[in-house]
PDB file of C-alpha atoms in Angstrom:
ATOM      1  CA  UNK A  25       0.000   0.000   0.000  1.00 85.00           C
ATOM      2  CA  UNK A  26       2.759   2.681   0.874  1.00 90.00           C
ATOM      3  CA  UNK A  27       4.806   1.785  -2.284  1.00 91.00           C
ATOM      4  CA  UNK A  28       1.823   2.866  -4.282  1.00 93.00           C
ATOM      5  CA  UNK A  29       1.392   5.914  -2.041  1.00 95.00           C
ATOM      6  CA  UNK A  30       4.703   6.979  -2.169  1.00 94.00           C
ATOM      7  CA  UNK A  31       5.044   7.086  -6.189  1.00 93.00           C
ATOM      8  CA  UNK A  32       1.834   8.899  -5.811  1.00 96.00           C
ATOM      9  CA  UNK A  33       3.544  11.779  -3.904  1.00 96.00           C
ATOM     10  CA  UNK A  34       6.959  11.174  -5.589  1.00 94.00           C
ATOM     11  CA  UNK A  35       4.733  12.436  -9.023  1.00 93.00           C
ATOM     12  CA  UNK A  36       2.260  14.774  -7.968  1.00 96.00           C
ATOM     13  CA  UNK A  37       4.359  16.677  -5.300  1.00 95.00           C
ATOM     14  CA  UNK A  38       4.313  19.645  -7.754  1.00 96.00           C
ATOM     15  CA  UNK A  39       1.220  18.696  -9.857  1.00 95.00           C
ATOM     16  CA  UNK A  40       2.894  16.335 -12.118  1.00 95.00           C
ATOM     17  CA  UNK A  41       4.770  18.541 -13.672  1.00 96.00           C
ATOM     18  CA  UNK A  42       8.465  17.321 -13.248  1.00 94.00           C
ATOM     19  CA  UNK A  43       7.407  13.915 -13.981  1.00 91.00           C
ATOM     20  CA  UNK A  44       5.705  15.674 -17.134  1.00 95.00           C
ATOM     21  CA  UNK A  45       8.654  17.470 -18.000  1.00 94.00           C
ATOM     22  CA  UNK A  46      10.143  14.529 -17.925  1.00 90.00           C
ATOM     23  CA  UNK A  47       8.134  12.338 -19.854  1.00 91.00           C
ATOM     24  CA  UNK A  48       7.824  15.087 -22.415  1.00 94.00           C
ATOM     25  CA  UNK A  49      11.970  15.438 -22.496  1.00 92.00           C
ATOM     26  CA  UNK A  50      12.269  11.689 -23.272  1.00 88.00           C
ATOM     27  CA  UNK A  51       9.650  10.722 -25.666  1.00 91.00           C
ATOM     28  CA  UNK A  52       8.705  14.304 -27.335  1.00 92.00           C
ATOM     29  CA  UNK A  53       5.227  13.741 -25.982  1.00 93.00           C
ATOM     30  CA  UNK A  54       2.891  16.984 -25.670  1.00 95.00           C
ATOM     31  CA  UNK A  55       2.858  19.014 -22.555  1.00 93.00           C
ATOM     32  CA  UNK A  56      -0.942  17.840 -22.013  1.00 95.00           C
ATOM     33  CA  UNK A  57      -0.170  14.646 -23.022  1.00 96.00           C
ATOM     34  CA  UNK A  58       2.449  13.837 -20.931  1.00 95.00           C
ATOM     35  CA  UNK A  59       0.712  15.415 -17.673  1.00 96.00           C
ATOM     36  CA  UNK A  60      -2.268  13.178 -18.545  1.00 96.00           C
ATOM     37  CA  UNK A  61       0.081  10.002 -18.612  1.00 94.00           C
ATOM     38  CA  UNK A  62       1.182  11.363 -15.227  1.00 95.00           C
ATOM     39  CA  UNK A  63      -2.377  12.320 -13.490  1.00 97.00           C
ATOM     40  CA  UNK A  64      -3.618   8.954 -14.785  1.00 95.00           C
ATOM     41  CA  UNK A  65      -0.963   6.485 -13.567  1.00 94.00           C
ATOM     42  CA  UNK A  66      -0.999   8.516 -10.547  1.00 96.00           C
ATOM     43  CA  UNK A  67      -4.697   7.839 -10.031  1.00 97.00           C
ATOM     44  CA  UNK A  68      -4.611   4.335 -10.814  1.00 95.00           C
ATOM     45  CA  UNK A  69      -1.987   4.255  -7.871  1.00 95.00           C
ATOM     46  CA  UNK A  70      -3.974   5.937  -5.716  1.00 97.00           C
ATOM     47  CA  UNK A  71      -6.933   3.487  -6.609  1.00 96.00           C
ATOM     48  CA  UNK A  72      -4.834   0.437  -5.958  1.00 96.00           C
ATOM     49  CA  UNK A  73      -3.186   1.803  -2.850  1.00 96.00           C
ATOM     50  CA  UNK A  74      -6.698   2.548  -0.989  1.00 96.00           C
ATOM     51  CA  UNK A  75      -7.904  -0.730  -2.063  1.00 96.00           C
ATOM     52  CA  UNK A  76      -5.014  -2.570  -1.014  1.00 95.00           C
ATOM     53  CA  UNK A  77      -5.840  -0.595   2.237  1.00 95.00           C
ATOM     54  CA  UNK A  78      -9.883  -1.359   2.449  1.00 96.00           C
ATOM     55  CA  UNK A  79     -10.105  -4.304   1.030  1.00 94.00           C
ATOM     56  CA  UNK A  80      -7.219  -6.513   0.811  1.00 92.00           C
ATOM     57  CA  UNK A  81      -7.668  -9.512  -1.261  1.00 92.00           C
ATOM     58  CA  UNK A  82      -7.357 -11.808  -4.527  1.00 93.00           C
ATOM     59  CA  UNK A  83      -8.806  -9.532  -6.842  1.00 94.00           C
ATOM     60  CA  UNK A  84      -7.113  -6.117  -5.471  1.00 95.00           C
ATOM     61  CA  UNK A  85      -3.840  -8.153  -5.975  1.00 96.00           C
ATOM     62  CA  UNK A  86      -4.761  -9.112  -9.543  1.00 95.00           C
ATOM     63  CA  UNK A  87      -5.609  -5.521 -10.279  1.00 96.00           C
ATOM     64  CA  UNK A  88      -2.295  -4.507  -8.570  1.00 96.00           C
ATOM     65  CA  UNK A  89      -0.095  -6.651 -10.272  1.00 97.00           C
ATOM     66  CA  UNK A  90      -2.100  -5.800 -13.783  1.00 96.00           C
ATOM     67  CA  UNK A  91      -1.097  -2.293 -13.016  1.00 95.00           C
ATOM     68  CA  UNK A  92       2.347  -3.090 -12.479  1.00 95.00           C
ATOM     69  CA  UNK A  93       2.363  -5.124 -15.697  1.00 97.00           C
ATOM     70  CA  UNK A  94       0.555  -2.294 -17.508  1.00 95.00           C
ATOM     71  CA  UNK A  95       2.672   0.665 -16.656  1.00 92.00           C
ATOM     72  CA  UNK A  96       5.702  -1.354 -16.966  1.00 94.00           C
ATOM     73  CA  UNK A  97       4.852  -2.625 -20.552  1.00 95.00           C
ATOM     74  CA  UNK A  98       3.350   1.013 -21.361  1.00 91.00           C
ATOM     75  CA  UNK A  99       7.096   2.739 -19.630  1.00 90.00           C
ATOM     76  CA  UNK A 100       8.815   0.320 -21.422  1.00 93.00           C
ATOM     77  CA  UNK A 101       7.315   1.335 -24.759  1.00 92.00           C
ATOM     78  CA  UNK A 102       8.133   4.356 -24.367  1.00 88.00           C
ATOM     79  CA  UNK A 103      11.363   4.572 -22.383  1.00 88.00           C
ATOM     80  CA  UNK A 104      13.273   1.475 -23.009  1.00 90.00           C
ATOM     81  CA  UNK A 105      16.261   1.838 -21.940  1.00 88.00           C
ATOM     82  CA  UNK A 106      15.198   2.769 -18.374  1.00 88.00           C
ATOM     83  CA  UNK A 107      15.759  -0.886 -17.931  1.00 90.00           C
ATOM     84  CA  UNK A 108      19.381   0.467 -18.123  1.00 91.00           C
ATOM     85  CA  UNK A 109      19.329   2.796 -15.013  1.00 89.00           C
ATOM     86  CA  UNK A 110      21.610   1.813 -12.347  1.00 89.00           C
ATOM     87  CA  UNK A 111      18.488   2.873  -9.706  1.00 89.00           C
ATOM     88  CA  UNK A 112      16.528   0.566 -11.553  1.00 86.00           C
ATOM     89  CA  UNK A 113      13.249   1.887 -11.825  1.00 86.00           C
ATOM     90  CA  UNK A 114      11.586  -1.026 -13.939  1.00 89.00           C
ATOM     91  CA  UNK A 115      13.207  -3.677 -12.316  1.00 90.00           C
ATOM     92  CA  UNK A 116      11.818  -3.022  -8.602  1.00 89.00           C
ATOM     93  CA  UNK A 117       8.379  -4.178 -10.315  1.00 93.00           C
ATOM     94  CA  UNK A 118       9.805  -7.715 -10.463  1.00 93.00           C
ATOM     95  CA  UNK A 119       9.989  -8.557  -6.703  1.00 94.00           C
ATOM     96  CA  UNK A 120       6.860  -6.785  -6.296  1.00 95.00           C
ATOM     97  CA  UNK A 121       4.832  -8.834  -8.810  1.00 96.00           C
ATOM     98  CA  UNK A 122       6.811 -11.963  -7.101  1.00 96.00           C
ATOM     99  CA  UNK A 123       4.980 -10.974  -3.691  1.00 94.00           C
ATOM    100  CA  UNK A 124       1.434 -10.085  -4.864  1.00 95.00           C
ATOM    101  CA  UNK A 125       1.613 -13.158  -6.883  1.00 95.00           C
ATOM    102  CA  UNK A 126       2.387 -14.713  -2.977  1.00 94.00           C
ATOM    103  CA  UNK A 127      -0.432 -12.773  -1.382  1.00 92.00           C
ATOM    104  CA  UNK A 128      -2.547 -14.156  -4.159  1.00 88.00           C
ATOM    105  CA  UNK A 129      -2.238 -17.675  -3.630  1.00 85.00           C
ATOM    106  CA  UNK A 130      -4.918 -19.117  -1.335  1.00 76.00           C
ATOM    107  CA  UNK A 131      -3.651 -20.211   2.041  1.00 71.00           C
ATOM    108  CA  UNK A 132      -3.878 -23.686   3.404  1.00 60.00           C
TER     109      UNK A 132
END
């Protein structure tokens, strides 16, 4: 729940617009464009991150996990060779898939 908090502050702690800025530097997106691609991920973050919150279960782990599939496929479209970054941006999405898939699985 906090990670998808966190990347919700980390992008709209000045209105989406460095993460804009960004997005518009790398992939010569539109200005409204690129905000859009911001305010909506962000959203869909927000979405998951309250759900994960109220109502932990299978399905809000499926629709976690097809949000981290779907912004990763959609970022990697568009900014490949973030796979590249030494931070690793795209690659944190791997052990977090790894343990929703966990919290998925129905206990014994």
């Amino acid at each position: 729940m906090l990670l998808w908090w966190g990347t919700v502050a980390a992008c709209l702690h000045d209105g989406g617009a460095t993460g804009a800025a960004l997005l518009q530097q790398a992939t010569g997106m539109s200005d409204g464009m690129a905000l859009t691609v911001v305010l909506l991920g962000s959203a869909w973050d927000a979405g998951i991150g309250l759900l994960l919150l109220l109502r932990p279960h299978r399905l809000t782990y499926r629709l976690a996990a097809a949000g981290v599939i779907g912004m990763t496929v959609l970022a990697t479209a568009l900014l490949p060779s973030m796979w590249l970054d030494p931070f690793g941006p795209f690659l944190k999405n791997l052990p977090v898939l790894a343990l929703l898939a966990l919290l998925e699985r129905p206990t014994a």
